XYZ file of C-alpha atoms in Angstrom:
659
model
C -0.222 -0.019 0.039
C 0.743 3.500 -0.171
C 3.577 4.805 1.910
C 2.027 7.554 3.041
C -1.594 6.874 3.492
C -2.170 6.582 6.689
C -1.085 10.210 7.585
C -1.250 12.397 3.980
C -3.879 10.751 2.415
C -6.105 10.635 5.099
C -6.632 14.338 5.563
C -7.929 14.370 2.257
C -11.273 13.803 2.926
C -12.177 16.534 0.131
C -12.597 19.850 2.568
C -11.299 23.225 0.890
C -7.471 23.969 2.739
C -8.659 27.813 2.191
C -7.819 30.494 5.496
C -11.386 32.756 4.788
C -9.713 36.382 5.018
C -11.829 39.067 5.827
C -10.875 40.514 2.401
C -13.098 37.691 1.243
C -16.052 38.357 2.548
C -16.100 41.401 0.812
C -16.131 40.260 -1.950
C -18.509 39.506 -4.775
C -19.391 36.001 -6.423
C -18.363 36.892 -10.088
C -20.580 34.220 -11.538
C -21.302 34.021 -16.181
C -25.051 33.369 -16.913
C -23.374 30.141 -18.891
C -22.028 29.012 -15.782
C -24.989 29.443 -13.529
C -27.684 27.886 -16.330
C -25.654 24.432 -16.232
C -28.330 21.894 -14.355
C -27.298 19.293 -16.138
C -24.007 18.054 -15.378
C -21.232 16.778 -18.255
C -19.124 14.344 -16.498
C -15.494 14.831 -15.716
C -12.651 12.229 -17.444
C -10.956 12.593 -14.108
C -14.451 11.050 -12.033
C -15.987 8.640 -14.238
C -14.675 5.830 -16.713
C -16.275 7.518 -19.810
C -12.563 7.945 -20.645
C -11.550 8.391 -24.815
C -9.271 5.633 -24.314
C -11.907 2.830 -24.923
C -9.335 0.328 -24.619
C -8.763 1.165 -21.214
C -12.740 1.159 -20.651
C -12.900 -2.251 -19.890
C -9.936 -2.449 -17.022
C -12.100 0.530 -15.071
C -15.334 -0.803 -16.133
C -14.180 -4.029 -13.574
C -12.358 -1.444 -11.196
C -16.084 0.691 -10.555
C -18.738 -2.764 -10.855
C -16.516 -4.229 -7.743
C -15.865 -0.869 -6.097
C -19.896 -0.203 -6.696
C -20.413 -3.960 -5.133
C -18.530 -3.315 -2.156
C -20.003 0.195 -1.629
C -23.330 -1.342 -1.345
C -22.374 -4.165 1.195
C -19.665 -3.646 2.601
C -19.282 -6.649 4.078
C -17.941 -7.944 0.860
C -14.389 -5.831 1.557
C -13.711 -8.453 3.578
C -14.598 -11.262 1.248
C -11.009 -11.551 0.426
C -9.124 -12.213 3.350
C -10.167 -15.622 3.375
C -9.016 -16.967 0.057
C -11.600 -19.637 -2.237
C -10.968 -22.985 -2.220
C -11.656 -25.576 -4.852
C -14.654 -27.380 -2.744
C -14.836 -30.141 -5.601
C -11.731 -31.448 -4.022
C -13.189 -31.545 -0.707
C -14.937 -34.503 0.484
C -18.340 -34.557 2.096
C -17.250 -34.271 5.751
C -14.777 -31.773 5.154
C -17.330 -29.591 2.930
C -19.581 -29.713 6.142
C -16.703 -29.129 8.281
C -15.932 -25.912 6.243
C -19.459 -25.012 6.247
C -19.955 -24.763 9.602
C -16.303 -22.972 10.262
C -17.800 -20.489 7.456
C -21.506 -19.480 9.083
C -19.781 -18.927 12.253
C -18.011 -15.542 11.248
C -19.482 -12.534 12.259
C -20.181 -10.975 9.230
C -20.665 -14.420 7.207
C -21.685 -12.150 4.108
C -17.859 -11.686 3.459
C -18.128 -15.490 2.517
C -21.294 -15.700 0.911
C -19.330 -16.436 -2.515
C -17.646 -19.917 -0.253
C -20.394 -20.722 0.518
C -22.669 -21.004 -2.460
C -19.430 -22.816 -3.952
C -19.155 -25.247 -0.911
C -23.750 -25.952 -1.739
C -22.820 -26.175 -4.966
C -19.746 -28.845 -4.226
C -21.808 -30.572 -1.726
C -24.934 -30.894 -3.807
C -22.822 -32.296 -6.466
C -21.564 -35.437 -5.041
C -24.099 -35.810 -2.521
C -26.638 -36.151 -5.782
C -23.869 -38.202 -7.372
C -23.977 -40.960 -3.475
C -27.632 -40.577 -4.128
C -28.533 -42.018 -7.787
C -25.663 -44.916 -7.079
C -27.902 -45.744 -3.451
C -30.588 -45.850 -5.658
C -29.616 -47.802 -8.193
C -27.934 -50.273 -5.542
C -31.379 -50.110 -4.120
C -33.067 -51.517 -7.656
C -31.349 -53.945 -7.803
C -31.480 -55.829 -4.698
C -34.911 -54.991 -3.937
C -37.706 -57.261 -5.153
C -41.114 -55.807 -4.126
C -42.327 -52.973 -6.340
C -44.615 -51.744 -3.231
C -40.976 -51.138 -1.776
C -40.201 -46.932 -2.465
C -36.173 -46.292 -1.756
C -35.693 -44.060 1.080
C -31.947 -42.834 1.991
C -30.630 -40.652 5.298
C -27.074 -39.052 5.461
C -26.587 -37.807 8.694
C -24.392 -35.605 6.490
C -27.220 -34.268 5.100
C -29.134 -33.344 7.909
C -25.964 -31.613 9.758
C -25.309 -29.454 6.183
C -29.223 -28.325 5.667
C -28.687 -28.030 9.425
C -26.290 -25.262 8.796
C -26.797 -24.137 5.550
C -30.668 -22.526 7.456
C -28.360 -20.795 9.510
C -26.408 -19.066 6.705
C -29.476 -18.671 4.933
C -31.236 -16.853 8.133
C -28.607 -14.382 8.591
C -28.649 -13.410 5.130
C -31.737 -12.447 4.892
C -31.909 -10.472 7.758
C -28.703 -9.001 6.862
C -30.257 -7.892 3.415
C -33.718 -7.042 5.182
C -31.427 -4.336 7.072
C -29.160 -3.900 3.688
C -32.495 -2.163 1.936
C -33.858 -0.410 4.515
C -30.605 1.188 4.873
C -30.184 1.736 1.713
C -32.669 3.470 0.714
C -32.824 6.008 2.599
C -29.022 6.959 1.968
C -29.708 7.042 -1.803
C -32.024 9.400 -0.560
C -29.414 11.466 1.827
C -26.629 11.799 -1.354
C -29.080 12.633 -3.811
C -30.252 15.224 -1.543
C -26.864 16.776 -0.976
C -26.273 17.120 -4.837
C -29.371 18.896 -5.137
C -28.380 21.042 -2.233
C -24.972 21.612 -4.250
C -26.620 22.276 -7.209
C -27.871 25.491 -5.440
C -24.753 26.045 -3.794
C -23.573 28.439 -6.464
C -25.613 31.705 -5.498
C -24.212 35.372 -5.799
C -26.262 37.256 -3.132
C -24.668 34.584 -0.824
C -21.651 35.488 1.594
C -18.776 33.998 0.431
C -17.590 32.756 4.028
C -21.193 31.140 4.406
C -21.350 29.604 1.314
C -17.708 27.911 2.641
C -18.932 26.615 5.657
C -22.153 25.064 3.406
C -20.075 24.107 1.270
C -17.857 22.150 4.214
C -20.848 20.879 5.858
C -22.064 19.075 2.480
C -18.821 17.215 2.027
C -18.865 16.425 5.722
C -22.174 14.899 5.526
C -21.589 12.673 1.763
C -18.816 11.211 3.435
C -20.517 10.184 6.289
C -24.173 9.091 4.363
C -23.938 5.674 3.856
C -23.960 2.339 1.136
C -26.340 3.060 -1.514
C -27.464 1.037 -4.462
C -25.078 -0.326 -6.575
C -26.098 0.139 -9.799
C -27.040 3.665 -8.466
C -23.565 4.216 -7.281
C -21.824 5.021 -10.663
C -24.437 7.913 -11.594
C -24.796 9.442 -8.051
C -21.279 9.294 -7.737
C -20.134 11.838 -11.133
C -22.997 14.041 -10.282
C -21.211 14.732 -6.883
C -18.454 15.368 -8.355
C -19.345 16.946 -11.186
C -20.749 19.594 -8.840
C -17.887 19.919 -6.543
C -15.721 20.428 -9.727
C -18.344 23.142 -10.981
C -17.421 24.632 -7.469
C -14.504 24.808 -7.283
C -14.431 26.215 -11.737
C -16.702 28.605 -11.699
C -17.213 30.001 -7.835
C -13.917 32.462 -8.154
C -12.517 32.342 -4.671
C -9.024 33.358 -3.367
C -7.566 32.069 -6.495
C -4.121 31.664 -4.022
C -5.940 28.972 -1.232
C -7.805 27.305 -4.471
C -4.520 26.684 -5.745
C -2.804 25.772 -2.939
C -5.578 23.111 -2.458
C -5.665 21.837 -5.736
C -2.121 21.413 -5.668
C -2.554 19.193 -2.260
C -5.293 17.164 -4.470
C -2.672 16.802 -6.536
C 0.002 15.901 -4.924
C -2.173 12.954 -3.118
C -2.945 11.677 -6.837
C 0.421 11.442 -7.810
C 1.355 9.390 -5.196
C -1.479 6.795 -5.511
C 0.000 7.176 -8.994
C 3.326 6.147 -7.825
C 2.294 3.360 -5.313
C -0.153 1.947 -8.888
C 3.162 1.903 -10.826
C 4.955 -0.147 -7.668
C 1.527 -2.345 -8.027
C 2.430 -2.870 -11.386
C 5.552 -4.713 -10.587
C 3.894 -6.865 -7.734
C 3.815 -10.238 -8.108
C 0.490 -11.210 -6.634
C -2.119 -10.001 -8.828
C -5.055 -10.868 -7.219
C -3.357 -8.947 -4.383
C -2.647 -6.278 -6.515
C -6.332 -5.427 -8.469
C -7.837 -5.346 -4.241
C -5.159 -2.844 -3.466
C -6.430 -0.625 -6.753
C -10.171 -1.271 -6.183
C -8.882 1.000 -2.996
C -6.792 3.043 -4.573
C -9.988 4.102 -7.252
C -12.335 4.430 -3.739
C -9.481 7.218 -2.099
C -9.184 8.869 -5.636
C -12.606 9.356 -6.538
C -14.452 9.683 -2.597
C -11.770 11.331 -0.513
C -9.149 12.891 -2.479
C -10.728 16.694 -3.966
C -10.165 17.787 -7.694
C -7.413 18.904 -9.078
C -6.993 22.371 -11.868
C -7.987 21.276 -15.019
C -4.329 21.771 -16.623
C -3.749 18.617 -14.748
C -7.275 16.163 -14.768
C -6.621 14.742 -18.362
C -2.911 13.956 -17.843
C -3.218 12.441 -13.916
C -6.208 11.005 -14.840
C -5.243 9.545 -18.110
C -2.289 8.378 -16.475
C -3.864 6.659 -13.782
C -6.380 4.646 -16.236
C -2.774 3.633 -18.528
C -1.443 2.139 -14.986
C -4.922 0.390 -14.417
C -4.933 -1.029 -17.714
C -1.776 -2.644 -17.080
C -2.794 -4.113 -14.294
C -6.029 -5.478 -15.734
C -4.001 -7.093 -18.202
C -1.595 -9.089 -15.770
C -5.262 -9.987 -13.967
C -6.075 -11.212 -17.957
C -2.993 -13.433 -17.936
C -4.044 -14.982 -14.833
C -6.764 -15.981 -15.793
C -6.064 -16.928 -18.755
C -3.233 -18.796 -16.988
C -6.360 -20.463 -14.802
C -8.425 -21.036 -17.565
C -5.764 -23.718 -18.907
C -4.893 -25.215 -15.593
C -9.807 -25.861 -16.046
C -8.166 -26.939 -19.740
C -5.822 -29.301 -17.777
C -7.971 -30.880 -15.238
C -10.343 -31.486 -18.204
C -8.194 -33.938 -20.051
C -7.496 -35.083 -16.510
C -11.201 -35.745 -15.725
C -12.399 -36.944 -19.499
C -8.793 -40.060 -18.700
C -10.575 -41.053 -15.749
C -14.820 -41.084 -17.571
C -12.273 -42.821 -19.963
C -10.808 -45.643 -17.317
C -14.173 -46.095 -15.527
C -15.716 -47.476 -19.329
C -13.436 -49.474 -20.025
C -13.816 -51.099 -16.293
C -17.614 -51.201 -17.184
C -16.793 -53.880 -19.640
C -14.334 -56.034 -18.182
C -15.911 -59.098 -17.240
C -14.978 -60.934 -13.664
C -16.343 -63.784 -12.342
C -16.503 -64.168 -8.139
C -17.270 -61.745 -5.432
C -13.779 -61.152 -4.600
C -12.684 -60.119 -7.944
C -15.672 -57.623 -8.216
C -14.325 -56.435 -5.176
C -11.495 -55.255 -6.226
C -13.202 -53.486 -9.366
C -15.295 -51.824 -7.045
C -12.462 -50.487 -5.357
C -10.723 -49.030 -9.143
C -14.131 -47.306 -9.615
C -13.863 -45.727 -6.033
C -10.692 -44.834 -6.284
C -11.258 -42.956 -9.734
C -14.385 -41.037 -8.125
C -11.736 -39.856 -5.886
C -9.669 -39.048 -8.243
C -12.243 -37.730 -10.784
C -13.163 -35.122 -7.667
C -9.555 -34.136 -6.406
C -9.041 -33.634 -9.861
C -10.182 -29.427 -9.805
C -12.102 -27.471 -11.743
C -13.335 -27.344 -15.421
C -13.514 -24.649 -17.672
C -17.410 -23.340 -16.346
C -19.075 -24.064 -20.209
C -18.108 -27.835 -20.048
C -18.791 -28.530 -16.413
C -22.252 -29.862 -16.796
C -21.619 -32.170 -19.873
C -18.027 -33.281 -18.237
C -20.807 -34.251 -14.919
C -23.415 -35.600 -17.088
C -20.253 -38.069 -18.665
C -18.479 -39.204 -15.057
C -22.138 -40.161 -14.197
C -22.839 -42.305 -16.593
C -19.730 -44.126 -16.477
C -20.513 -44.666 -12.982
C -24.050 -46.094 -13.984
C -22.899 -48.270 -17.241
C -20.491 -49.695 -14.497
C -23.038 -49.884 -12.043
C -25.684 -51.673 -14.118
C -22.808 -54.166 -15.663
C -21.803 -55.543 -11.867
C -25.445 -55.880 -10.752
C -26.551 -58.257 -13.466
C -23.398 -60.134 -11.617
C -24.639 -59.933 -8.436
C -28.830 -60.752 -9.544
C -28.216 -64.950 -9.480
C -26.991 -64.144 -6.138
C -30.022 -62.185 -4.709
C -31.803 -65.026 -6.245
C -30.280 -67.424 -4.377
C -30.620 -65.036 -1.288
C -34.225 -64.616 -1.261
C -34.305 -68.371 -1.755
C -33.237 -68.669 1.049
C -35.133 -66.178 2.426
C -38.094 -67.947 2.182
C -36.596 -71.213 3.710
C -35.676 -69.365 7.128
C -39.072 -67.644 7.261
C -41.041 -70.751 6.971
C -38.637 -72.051 9.797
C -39.630 -69.113 11.558
C -43.622 -69.669 11.250
C -43.082 -73.300 12.701
C -40.823 -71.875 15.108
C -43.759 -69.387 16.650
C -46.153 -71.722 15.859
C -44.780 -74.296 18.653
C -43.514 -71.552 20.836
C -46.390 -72.035 22.956
C -46.911 -76.059 23.198
C -47.093 -77.169 26.587
C -46.030 -81.236 25.493
C -42.267 -80.724 25.893
C -42.004 -84.564 24.907
C -43.367 -84.363 21.211
C -42.067 -80.295 20.477
C -38.826 -80.009 22.238
C -36.561 -82.341 19.257
C -38.706 -80.790 16.430
C -37.594 -77.211 18.169
C -34.026 -78.808 17.841
C -34.185 -79.999 13.931
C -35.658 -76.664 13.560
C -32.599 -74.650 15.054
C -30.008 -78.075 13.094
C -31.997 -76.519 8.687
C -31.504 -72.786 9.860
C -27.423 -73.155 10.151
C -27.562 -75.306 6.839
C -29.255 -72.742 5.236
C -26.983 -69.791 3.349
C -27.219 -66.211 3.165
C -30.483 -64.024 3.165
C -30.733 -59.927 1.838
C -29.025 -57.744 4.397
C -31.845 -55.898 4.539
C -33.787 -58.756 6.054
C -31.212 -60.875 8.438
C -31.463 -58.961 11.414
C -35.113 -59.074 10.921
C -36.071 -63.177 10.683
C -33.393 -64.061 13.404
C -34.507 -61.773 16.059
C -37.436 -62.930 15.411
C -36.591 -67.574 14.628
C -34.081 -66.410 18.240
C -37.135 -64.941 19.795
C -39.229 -67.911 19.579
C -36.889 -70.974 20.482
C -35.791 -68.820 23.546
C -39.590 -68.747 24.353
C -40.162 -72.341 23.635
C -36.914 -73.240 25.398
C -37.975 -70.622 28.704
C -41.005 -72.406 28.988
C -39.053 -75.973 29.664
C -36.888 -74.612 31.878
C -39.792 -73.370 33.983
C -41.470 -76.818 33.257
C -38.593 -78.582 34.572
C -38.186 -75.988 37.265
C -42.151 -76.174 38.688
C -42.613 -79.619 39.292
C -41.730 -79.036 43.013
C -43.879 -80.998 46.428
C -46.185 -77.505 46.972
C -46.885 -77.245 43.715
C -48.099 -81.100 43.298
C -50.132 -80.939 46.051
C -51.739 -77.459 45.796
C -52.654 -79.653 42.543
C -54.364 -82.889 44.372
C -55.799 -79.829 46.651
C -57.147 -78.260 44.137
C -58.401 -81.718 42.299
C -59.764 -83.258 45.289
C -61.877 -79.326 46.064
C -63.337 -79.882 42.076
C -65.837 -82.537 43.523
C -67.080 -80.367 46.935
C -67.185 -77.864 44.331
C -69.636 -79.879 41.391
C -71.724 -81.104 44.339
C -72.460 -77.398 45.566
C -75.809 -76.363 44.964
C -77.253 -72.503 45.318
C -80.163 -71.815 48.264
C -81.637 -69.374 45.983
C -80.800 -66.554 48.169
C -78.609 -64.227 45.891
C -76.469 -62.644 48.214
C -76.591 -66.064 50.848
C -75.462 -68.033 47.645
C -72.846 -65.310 46.020
C -70.988 -64.500 49.613
C -70.513 -68.308 48.973
C -69.226 -68.597 45.734
C -66.285 -65.485 46.393
C -66.166 -68.472 49.684
C -64.518 -70.902 47.144
C -63.122 -68.455 45.085
C -60.636 -67.794 48.402
C -60.356 -71.340 49.066
C -58.917 -72.118 45.319
C -56.700 -69.406 45.448
C -55.636 -71.170 48.943
C -53.949 -73.710 48.121
C -50.995 -71.644 45.340
C -49.534 -72.614 42.379
C -50.038 -76.212 40.320
C -47.514 -77.164 38.286
C -46.933 -75.469 34.912
C -47.795 -78.830 33.290
C -50.847 -78.783 35.439
C -52.210 -75.647 35.234
C -55.322 -77.319 33.095
C -57.158 -77.824 36.317
C -57.530 -73.963 36.770
C -60.283 -73.844 33.427
C -62.441 -76.233 34.493
C -62.798 -74.465 37.881
C -63.440 -71.251 35.439
C -65.464 -72.929 33.548
C -67.577 -75.202 36.686
C -67.388 -70.212 38.156
C -69.228 -69.620 34.827
C -71.771 -72.074 35.611
C -72.585 -71.312 38.953
C -72.859 -67.670 37.676
C -75.271 -68.290 35.288
C -77.467 -69.941 37.497
C -76.663 -66.880 40.270
C -79.134 -64.642 37.330
C -75.865 -61.756 37.725
C -76.104 -58.321 35.489
C -73.513 -58.922 32.505
C -70.982 -56.159 34.432
C -70.954 -58.399 37.896
C -70.814 -61.869 35.742
C -68.017 -60.117 33.588
C -65.789 -58.490 36.738
C -66.369 -61.510 38.669
C -64.420 -63.416 35.626
C -62.733 -60.676 35.309
C -61.086 -61.045 38.721
C -60.696 -64.801 39.067
C -58.873 -64.649 35.721
C -56.825 -61.772 37.137
C -55.930 -63.250 40.229
C -54.753 -66.286 38.964
C -52.078 -64.306 36.656
C -50.998 -61.531 39.574
C -49.865 -65.438 41.766
C -48.262 -66.842 38.971
C -46.242 -63.753 39.131
C -46.184 -63.564 35.294
C -45.742 -59.359 34.785
C -45.439 -60.093 31.436
C -48.794 -61.537 30.951
C -50.485 -59.095 33.044
C -48.922 -55.556 30.736
C -50.250 -57.495 28.168
C -53.612 -57.498 29.599
C -53.299 -53.800 30.337
C -52.506 -52.691 26.272
C -55.248 -55.160 25.827
C -58.039 -53.550 27.805
C -56.707 -50.200 26.898
C -56.882 -51.376 23.153
C -60.150 -52.096 23.950
C -61.150 -48.942 25.299
C -60.103 -47.136 22.544
C -61.358 -49.473 19.837
C -65.130 -48.497 21.678
C -64.609 -45.061 22.565
C -64.245 -45.051 18.337
C -67.729 -46.701 17.724
C -69.516 -44.562 19.490
C -67.689 -41.571 18.503
C -68.887 -42.599 14.876
C -72.590 -43.499 16.186
C -73.045 -40.799 16.887
C -71.916 -38.976 13.984
C -74.242 -41.337 11.620
C -76.995 -40.604 14.716
C -76.577 -37.016 13.862
C -77.360 -36.788 10.341
C -80.336 -38.675 10.278
C -81.588 -36.071 12.739
C -80.183 -33.114 11.073
C -81.999 -34.040 8.129
C -84.880 -31.129 7.077
C -87.787 -33.899 5.968
C -87.362 -36.315 9.373
C -89.877 -35.394 11.394
C -89.490 -38.401 13.763
C -87.026 -41.008 14.534
C -87.373 -43.785 12.357
C -86.257 -47.165 13.329
C -82.055 -47.631 11.708
C -81.530 -44.330 14.008
C -83.884 -46.376 17.046
C -80.958 -48.999 16.083
C -78.342 -46.455 16.182
C -79.342 -45.538 19.304
C -79.724 -48.945 20.877
C -75.933 -49.543 19.694
C -74.923 -46.338 21.460
C -75.999 -47.830 24.251
C -74.884 -50.840 24.121
C -71.333 -50.039 23.315
C -70.920 -47.527 26.999
C -72.431 -50.280 28.546
C -69.413 -52.405 27.500
C -67.538 -49.316 27.927
C -68.067 -49.324 31.149
C -66.981 -52.803 32.144
C -63.515 -52.363 29.962
C -62.872 -49.593 31.766
C -63.644 -50.895 35.749
C -61.508 -54.364 34.485
C -58.586 -51.401 33.110
C -58.848 -49.753 37.130
C -59.252 -53.098 39.124
C -55.821 -54.183 37.484
C -54.456 -50.731 37.610
C -55.080 -50.830 41.579
C -53.397 -54.835 41.268
C -50.227 -53.486 40.750
C -49.563 -50.145 43.433
C -50.987 -52.263 45.994
């Protein structure tokens, strides 16, 4: 940078360096009619890109456009501090990490271009990965109704981080647009005030004070839209020059100010001459942008005799740096062309692999690894010319897709064998589930062992089903053998004695006769139940005696003429007591789930019936309830009564768990 920039150029804020004397205050301001009539500015060659040297125009346009964009959004000035990397060479996880790092930068908009490049690179690779997974699914899937699904934690993370950036970006632009509009209005108002400064009736001292106030307001007015930048700045500088040229101030003071401005611009030219020799072209161009901004925005005009000369010199040096930058771009384009040739060679290798036939799984693993290595080389090869980017990517995808299709044709036969194995194992699962509740242990145990041996002899099944069917088979076998173990451990002396007592008591219960008195008979039945429970558990293999007892109870309940609800609750209470005595928490839990489902079903049925009856009763022509409505009302009453029974059962079961 300019060595004296910080010390000297910072003083060049555009204010007139004039000591106003008493004699100047008394001087009349001389202006010609032609000078005061100038309403539409003719833009000077010094402060606009419109230069006669048309071969310099492209260079000046590049500077102006960059400065206009950065003037609109000052966060863009910082984007050069973080170098743009070739994100196409990054792996998916590295792209996610880089995105996470960038969104945590304070001024996120300074890296918006980086983030968008990361997004392009990520989606490019992820789309390719998704295509591969879809092809693998289509090759192995035998169910036409099953749809392809693929979920990637990396994609979820990427979306999460990118959404953070998008929210920051939206908030930034919302605030920026509001400020740009207000700042533009302020700057246009300043330009209008500058137009009115040439006033012969105004005291020169007041005019100069007003002029310096306008320059200070302009300096602090803030950013404006980039499409208005050049036009507004040129108009402003035109009227500043107009003020210098047509207001006949103290000639000596004005010339001193012109001289000071000329010195500052000559320093800039000296610095640009050094930048022409700078080896880091990108750095030179960025500093050149800053120097153009200082030239245009911070330093006032020079005398007319020097304006075109010094501006043309500055433009000529600007073009030299721009030309060197174009050479750099040409070199980059040459590198992109080399990258294109590398990627074409990689695609050709994959196309060859898509025709090399191999006949074993191990050989195919080698081929697959070769393609994976080539795939990584492709992404690491760098950028290609933008005009052939899509074409190159499409050719790469086609080559990989053809290889996968060739590979999948080999694995189709393997998949057929695996599907046959799947059917065989599913048949064994069904058989194991059918036998898992059997209590005929002498016959069932050898069969279950034979099933397990057959399972071992069957080969592999498709990976997507392997864990599921193995769990089902293992659970069924374990359930049966757990029962067998329980059967062997439960046949002890106490349980055998309980069985004998209950067997004897059944004869007593069969001989029991009801007296006809409802309360007396009900109390007697309850006493029988308590006696029965008092005998305790019986061996697992002899639990059939409980069914005989319940059958006798059912007959007694029917003779007793209890209400349906009372009968249900008595039977349920006896059943729950039996489960509770056996300490079978699994069955108790299953019973609770069953009751909750029944309650939900009955409630849904009542809701549906009530909706139906509203349809009939809301009909305009319905003067009285017909037989359909009456039948629906009857069903609702029945369901509500049933609902109360189910709820009472669930309540009793829950109370049991709290005891």
